XYZ file of C-alpha atoms in Angstrom:
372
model
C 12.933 16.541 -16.861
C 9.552 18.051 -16.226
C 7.790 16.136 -13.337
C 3.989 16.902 -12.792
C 2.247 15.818 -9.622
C -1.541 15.856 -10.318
C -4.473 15.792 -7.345
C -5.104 12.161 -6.361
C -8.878 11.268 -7.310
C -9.624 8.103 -5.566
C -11.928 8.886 -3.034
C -11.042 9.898 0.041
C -7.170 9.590 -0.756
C -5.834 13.502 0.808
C -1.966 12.338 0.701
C 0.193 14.448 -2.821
C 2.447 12.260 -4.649
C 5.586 15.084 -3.802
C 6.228 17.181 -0.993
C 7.070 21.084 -1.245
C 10.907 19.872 -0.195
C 10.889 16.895 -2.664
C 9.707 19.460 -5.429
C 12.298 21.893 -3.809
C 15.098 18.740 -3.837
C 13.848 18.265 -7.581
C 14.533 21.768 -8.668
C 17.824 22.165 -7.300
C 19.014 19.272 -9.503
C 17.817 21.066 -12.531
C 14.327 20.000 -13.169
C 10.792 21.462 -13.586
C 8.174 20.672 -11.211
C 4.486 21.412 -12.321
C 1.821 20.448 -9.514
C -1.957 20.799 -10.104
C -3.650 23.799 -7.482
C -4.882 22.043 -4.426
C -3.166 18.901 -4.998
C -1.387 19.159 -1.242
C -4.411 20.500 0.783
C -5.497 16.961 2.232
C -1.534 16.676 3.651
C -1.612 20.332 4.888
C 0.454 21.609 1.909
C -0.892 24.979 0.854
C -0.286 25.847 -3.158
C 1.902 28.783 -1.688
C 3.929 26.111 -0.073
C 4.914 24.682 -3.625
C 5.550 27.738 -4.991
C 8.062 28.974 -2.534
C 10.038 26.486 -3.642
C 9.969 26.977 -6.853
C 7.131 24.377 -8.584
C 4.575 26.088 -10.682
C 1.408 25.955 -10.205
C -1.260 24.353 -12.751
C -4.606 24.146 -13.109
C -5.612 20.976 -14.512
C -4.568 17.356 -14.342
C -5.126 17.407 -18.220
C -2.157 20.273 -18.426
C -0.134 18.386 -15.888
C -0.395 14.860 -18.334
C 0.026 16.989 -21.442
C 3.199 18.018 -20.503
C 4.689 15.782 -18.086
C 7.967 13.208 -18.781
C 7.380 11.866 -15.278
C 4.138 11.239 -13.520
C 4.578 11.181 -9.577
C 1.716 10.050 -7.723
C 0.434 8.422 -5.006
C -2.404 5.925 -5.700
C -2.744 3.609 -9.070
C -4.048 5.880 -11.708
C -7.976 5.827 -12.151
C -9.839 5.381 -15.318
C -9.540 8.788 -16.335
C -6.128 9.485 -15.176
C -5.052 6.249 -17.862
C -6.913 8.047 -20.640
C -4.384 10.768 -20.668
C -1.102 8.737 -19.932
C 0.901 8.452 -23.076
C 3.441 6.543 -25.493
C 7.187 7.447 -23.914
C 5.381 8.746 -20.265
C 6.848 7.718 -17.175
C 4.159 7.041 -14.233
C 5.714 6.968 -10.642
C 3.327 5.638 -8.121
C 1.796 2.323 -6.236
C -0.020 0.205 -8.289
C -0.829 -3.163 -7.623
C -1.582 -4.331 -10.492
C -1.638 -8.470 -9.527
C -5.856 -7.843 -8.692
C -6.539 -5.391 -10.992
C -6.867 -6.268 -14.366
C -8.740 -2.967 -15.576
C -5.714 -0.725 -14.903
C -3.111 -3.166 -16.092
C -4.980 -3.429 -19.567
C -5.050 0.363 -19.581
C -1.613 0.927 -18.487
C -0.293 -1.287 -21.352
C -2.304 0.002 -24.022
C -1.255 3.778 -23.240
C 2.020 2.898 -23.992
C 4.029 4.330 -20.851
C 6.470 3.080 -18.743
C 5.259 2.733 -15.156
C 7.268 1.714 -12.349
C 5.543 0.638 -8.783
C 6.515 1.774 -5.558
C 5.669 -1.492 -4.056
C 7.944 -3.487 -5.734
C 10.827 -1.498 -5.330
C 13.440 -3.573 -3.716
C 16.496 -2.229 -1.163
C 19.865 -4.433 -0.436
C 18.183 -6.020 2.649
C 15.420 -7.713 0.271
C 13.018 -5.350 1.583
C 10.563 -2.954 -0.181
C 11.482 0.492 1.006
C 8.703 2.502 -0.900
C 5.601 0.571 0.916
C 7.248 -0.135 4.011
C 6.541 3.462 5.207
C 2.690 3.043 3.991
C 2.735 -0.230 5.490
C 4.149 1.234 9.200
C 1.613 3.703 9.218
C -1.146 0.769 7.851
C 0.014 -1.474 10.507
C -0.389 1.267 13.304
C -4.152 2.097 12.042
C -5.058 -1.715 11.724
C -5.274 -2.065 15.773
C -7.240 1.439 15.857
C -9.714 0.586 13.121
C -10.254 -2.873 14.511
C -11.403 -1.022 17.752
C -13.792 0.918 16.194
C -15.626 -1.719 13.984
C -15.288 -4.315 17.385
C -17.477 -1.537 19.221
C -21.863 -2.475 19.135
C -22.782 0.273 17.457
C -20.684 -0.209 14.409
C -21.797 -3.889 14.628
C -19.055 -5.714 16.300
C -18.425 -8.074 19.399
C -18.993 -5.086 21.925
C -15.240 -5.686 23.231
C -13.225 -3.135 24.773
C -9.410 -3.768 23.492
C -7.788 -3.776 27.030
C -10.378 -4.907 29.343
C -10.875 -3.846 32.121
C -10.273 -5.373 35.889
C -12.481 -8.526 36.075
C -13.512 -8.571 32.601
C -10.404 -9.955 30.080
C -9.008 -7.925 26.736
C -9.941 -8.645 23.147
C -7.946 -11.633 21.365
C -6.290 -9.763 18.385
C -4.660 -12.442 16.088
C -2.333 -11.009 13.647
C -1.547 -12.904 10.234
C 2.428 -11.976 8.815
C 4.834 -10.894 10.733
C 6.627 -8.634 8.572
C 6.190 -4.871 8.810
C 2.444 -4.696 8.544
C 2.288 -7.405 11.340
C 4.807 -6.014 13.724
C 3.690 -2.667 13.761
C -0.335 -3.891 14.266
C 0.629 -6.265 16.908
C 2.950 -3.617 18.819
C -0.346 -1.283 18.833
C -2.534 -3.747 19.590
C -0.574 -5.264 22.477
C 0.142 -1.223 23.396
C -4.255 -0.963 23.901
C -3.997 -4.310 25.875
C -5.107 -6.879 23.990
C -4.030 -10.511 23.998
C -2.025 -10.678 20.974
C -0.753 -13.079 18.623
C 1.100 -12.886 15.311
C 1.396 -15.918 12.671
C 3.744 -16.483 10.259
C 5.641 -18.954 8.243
C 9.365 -18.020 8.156
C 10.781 -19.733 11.513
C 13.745 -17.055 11.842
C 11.388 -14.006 11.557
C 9.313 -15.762 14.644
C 12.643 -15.782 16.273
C 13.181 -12.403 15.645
C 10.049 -11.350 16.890
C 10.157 -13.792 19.588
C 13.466 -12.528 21.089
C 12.401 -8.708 20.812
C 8.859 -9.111 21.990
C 8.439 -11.729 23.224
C 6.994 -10.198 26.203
C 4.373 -8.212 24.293
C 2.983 -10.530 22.509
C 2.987 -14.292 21.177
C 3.794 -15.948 17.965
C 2.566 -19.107 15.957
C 3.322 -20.773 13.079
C 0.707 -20.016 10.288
C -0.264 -23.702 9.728
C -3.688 -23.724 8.318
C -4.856 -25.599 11.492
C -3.454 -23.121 13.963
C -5.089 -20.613 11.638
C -8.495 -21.368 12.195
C -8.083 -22.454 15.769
C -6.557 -19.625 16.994
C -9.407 -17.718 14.408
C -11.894 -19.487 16.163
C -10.932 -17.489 19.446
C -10.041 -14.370 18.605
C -12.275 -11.251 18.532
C -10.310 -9.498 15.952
C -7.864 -10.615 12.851
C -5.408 -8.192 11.055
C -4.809 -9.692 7.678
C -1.297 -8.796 7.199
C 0.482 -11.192 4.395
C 2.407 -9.531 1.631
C 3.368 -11.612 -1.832
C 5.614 -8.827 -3.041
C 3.591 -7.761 -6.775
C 1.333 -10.738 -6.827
C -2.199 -11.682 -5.492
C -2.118 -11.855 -1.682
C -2.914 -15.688 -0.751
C -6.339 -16.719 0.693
C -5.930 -17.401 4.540
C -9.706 -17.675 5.316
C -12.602 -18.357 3.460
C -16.022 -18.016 3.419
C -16.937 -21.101 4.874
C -14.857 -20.210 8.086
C -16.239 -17.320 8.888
C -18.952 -19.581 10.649
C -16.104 -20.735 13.140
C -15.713 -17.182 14.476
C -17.171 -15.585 17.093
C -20.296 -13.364 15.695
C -19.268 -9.681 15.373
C -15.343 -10.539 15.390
C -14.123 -7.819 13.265
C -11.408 -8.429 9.834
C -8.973 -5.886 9.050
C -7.972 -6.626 5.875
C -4.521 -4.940 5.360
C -3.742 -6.798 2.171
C -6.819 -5.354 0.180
C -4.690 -3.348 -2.100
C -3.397 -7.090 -3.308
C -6.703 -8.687 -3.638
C -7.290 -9.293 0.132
C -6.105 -12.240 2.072
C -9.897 -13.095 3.404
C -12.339 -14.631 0.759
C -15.219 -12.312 1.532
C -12.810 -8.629 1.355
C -13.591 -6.074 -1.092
C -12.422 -2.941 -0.965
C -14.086 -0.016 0.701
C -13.542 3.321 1.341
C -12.718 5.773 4.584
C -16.580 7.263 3.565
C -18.160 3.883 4.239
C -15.601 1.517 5.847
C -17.340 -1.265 6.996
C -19.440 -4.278 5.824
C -20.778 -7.426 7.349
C -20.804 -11.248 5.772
C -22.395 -13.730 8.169
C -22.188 -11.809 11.332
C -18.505 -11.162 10.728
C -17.669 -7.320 10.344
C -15.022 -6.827 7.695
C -13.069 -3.604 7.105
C -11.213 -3.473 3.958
C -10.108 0.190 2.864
C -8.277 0.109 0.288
C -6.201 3.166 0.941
C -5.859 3.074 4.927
C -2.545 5.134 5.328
C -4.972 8.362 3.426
C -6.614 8.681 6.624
C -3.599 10.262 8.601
C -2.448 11.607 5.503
C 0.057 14.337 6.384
C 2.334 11.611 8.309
C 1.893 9.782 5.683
C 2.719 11.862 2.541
C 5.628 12.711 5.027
C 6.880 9.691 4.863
C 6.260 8.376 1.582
C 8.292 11.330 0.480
C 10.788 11.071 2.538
C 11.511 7.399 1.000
C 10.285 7.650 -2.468
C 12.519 11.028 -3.304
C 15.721 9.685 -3.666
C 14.329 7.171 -6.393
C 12.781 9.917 -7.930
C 15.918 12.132 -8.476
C 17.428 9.076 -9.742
C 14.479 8.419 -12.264
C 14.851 12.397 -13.289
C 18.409 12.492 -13.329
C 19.173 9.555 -15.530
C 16.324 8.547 -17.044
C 14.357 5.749 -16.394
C 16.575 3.128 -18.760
C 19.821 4.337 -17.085
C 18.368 4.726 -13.709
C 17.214 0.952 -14.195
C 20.556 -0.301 -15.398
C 22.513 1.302 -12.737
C 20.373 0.181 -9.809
C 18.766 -3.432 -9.788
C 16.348 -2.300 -7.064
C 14.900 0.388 -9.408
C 14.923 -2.070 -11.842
C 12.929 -4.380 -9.514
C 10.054 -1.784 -9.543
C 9.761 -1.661 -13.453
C 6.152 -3.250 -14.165
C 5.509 -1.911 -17.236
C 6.696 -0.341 -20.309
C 5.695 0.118 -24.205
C 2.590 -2.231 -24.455
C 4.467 -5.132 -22.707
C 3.857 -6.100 -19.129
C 7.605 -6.584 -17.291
C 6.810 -8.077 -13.575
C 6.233 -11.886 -13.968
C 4.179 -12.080 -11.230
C 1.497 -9.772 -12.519
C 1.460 -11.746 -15.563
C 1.246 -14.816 -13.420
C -2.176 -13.231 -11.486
C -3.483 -12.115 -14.094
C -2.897 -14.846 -16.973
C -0.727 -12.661 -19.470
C 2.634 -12.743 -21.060
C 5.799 -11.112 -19.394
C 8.847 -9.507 -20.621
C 12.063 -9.309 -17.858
C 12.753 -5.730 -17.011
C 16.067 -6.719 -18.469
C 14.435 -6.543 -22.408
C 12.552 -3.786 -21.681
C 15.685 -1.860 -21.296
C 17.173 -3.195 -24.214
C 14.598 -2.356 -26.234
């Protein structure tokens, strides 16, 4: 199989969709691995790096469509990126299609089968591909809260730890699942007072009995939710439907329960947000304000540290792209249910019922779209 990796385009996204030693790993099964000139320059990965071991190099992203069976990428394709996907192409990449009903009208009319990282599934009932993304998210969350709680950048004015006399920030964390851990193990790490919500009883166990002296939990009742909202300085958005439309935890009306300046961090954006004020933003301009509340909503958070990142997204997502390469995507499907689980679309018909849910249109199972 020929597997192109073209330069992401969104802006400010510096992470490549392969690695020089997921290209090399690719190779040495007996594939071709095209990669567009500069496309690993934001992670640190010179063109000579892709080269030595053994990709070619290409010039264009219009080459590396053109000739491509599999696309491996990073970040949903953009407008221009779906005008050259084709009938019988295979698109490997995050998606999130559930708020986006642009790309998932493009996606389906191209004609290719595209398969999304985040809804990749492992034995545990976890998502493998975006829990590294969503480790590295979670860590930044705390860090980017910081920044938009500090005056100039038209927060609170509240230091994270404190300092003797004067008490930390309240961080209140919403999920408890990777996202949530890893933002309330940072933010209790700075010193803040932290607390994490969630639904599931045995995952506030979990968290209870291994941190339970680093920070609190709660249920996520909505009345807990805006109390606790009501005090805290900052509030990680951290809920994850897996494919659909993240739920709505606080809306605009709220916001005029917080305190003035508390800063949102809006983890979920890439699903629609789970604040009724987020939009997206970007790393360029990260930060807005809706009735005295700062929000920070970028859409692509994990692009800011990018070479961890694209380290670890590789590191996970190779072994499903062999897989992919080596069997195809029908047989790689059919053989492994969790591949299968990541099939969202393929030959004009959407295949991930949630998405169809979201976004009001019809669904084949993933199931039929083999058999076809």
């Amino acid at each position: 199989m020929k597997i192109g990796c073209p330069t992401e385009i969104k802006p400010q996204e510096f992470r490549v969709g392969l690695t020089p030693n997921a290209a090399q790993e690719a190779i040495a099964h007996g594939h071709e691995v095209i990669v567009q000139a500069g496309a690993g320059v934001g992670a640190g990965f010179e063109d000579a790096d892709y080269t030595a071991a053994g990709a070619t190099i290409i010039d264009t992203a219009e080459e590396i469509f053109a000739t491509a069976d599999m696309i491996v990428k990073v970040k949903e394709p953009q407008a221009g990126e779906r005008k050259m996907l084709r009938e019988g192409q295979l698109l490997f990449t995050y998606l999130h299609l559930a708020p986006d009903p642009d790309q998932t009208h493009d996606l389906l009319a191209s004609g290719c089968t595209a398969i999304a990282y985040e809804t990749v599934t492992d034995r545990n009932g976890g998502l493998p591909l975006l829990a590294p993304m969503s480790e590295v998210a979670g860590r930044l969350a705390p860090q980017v809260g910081a920044w938009t709680l500090q005056k100039a950048n038209g927060g609170r004015g509240v230091l994270m730890g404190g300092v003797p006399g004067v008490g930390p920030a309240k961080v209140m964390v919403i999920g408890g699942g990777v996202v949530g851990t890893h933002a309330a193990r940072i933010a209790a790490g700075m010193g803040a007072d932290v607390t994490v919500l969630d639904r599931s009883l045995p995952r506030m166990r979990y968290l209870d009995d291994i941190y339970g002296g680093t920070f609190k939990t709660a249920y996520a009742s909505a009345g807990n939710t805006i109390e606790l909202a009501r005090e805290a300085d900052m509030i990680i958005g951290a809920v994850l439907i897996p494919g659909a439309a993240a739920p709505k935890l606080i809306s605009r009306a709220q916001l005029s329960e917080l305190k003035p300046g508390a800063a949102l961090v809006d983890v979920a954006i890439d699903q629609g947000g789970c604040f009724e004020t987020s939009k997206a933003t970007t790393h360029q301009d990260p930060v807005y304000e809706v009735d005295g509340i700062m929000h920070y909503c970028v859409a692509n958070m994990p692009g800011a540290v990018a070479r961890t990142s694209t380290i670890a997204l590789g590191n996970a997502t190779m072994p499903f792209m062999l897989a992919l390469a080596d069997k195809g995507w029908k047989q790689a499907c059919a053989d492994d249910p969790h591949i299968k689980a990541g099939l969202n679309v393929h030959a004009g018909k959407l295949t991930y019922a949630a998405v169809g849910e979201a976004l009001g249109l019809d669904s084949i199972t993933a199931d039929q779209a083999i058999a076809s």
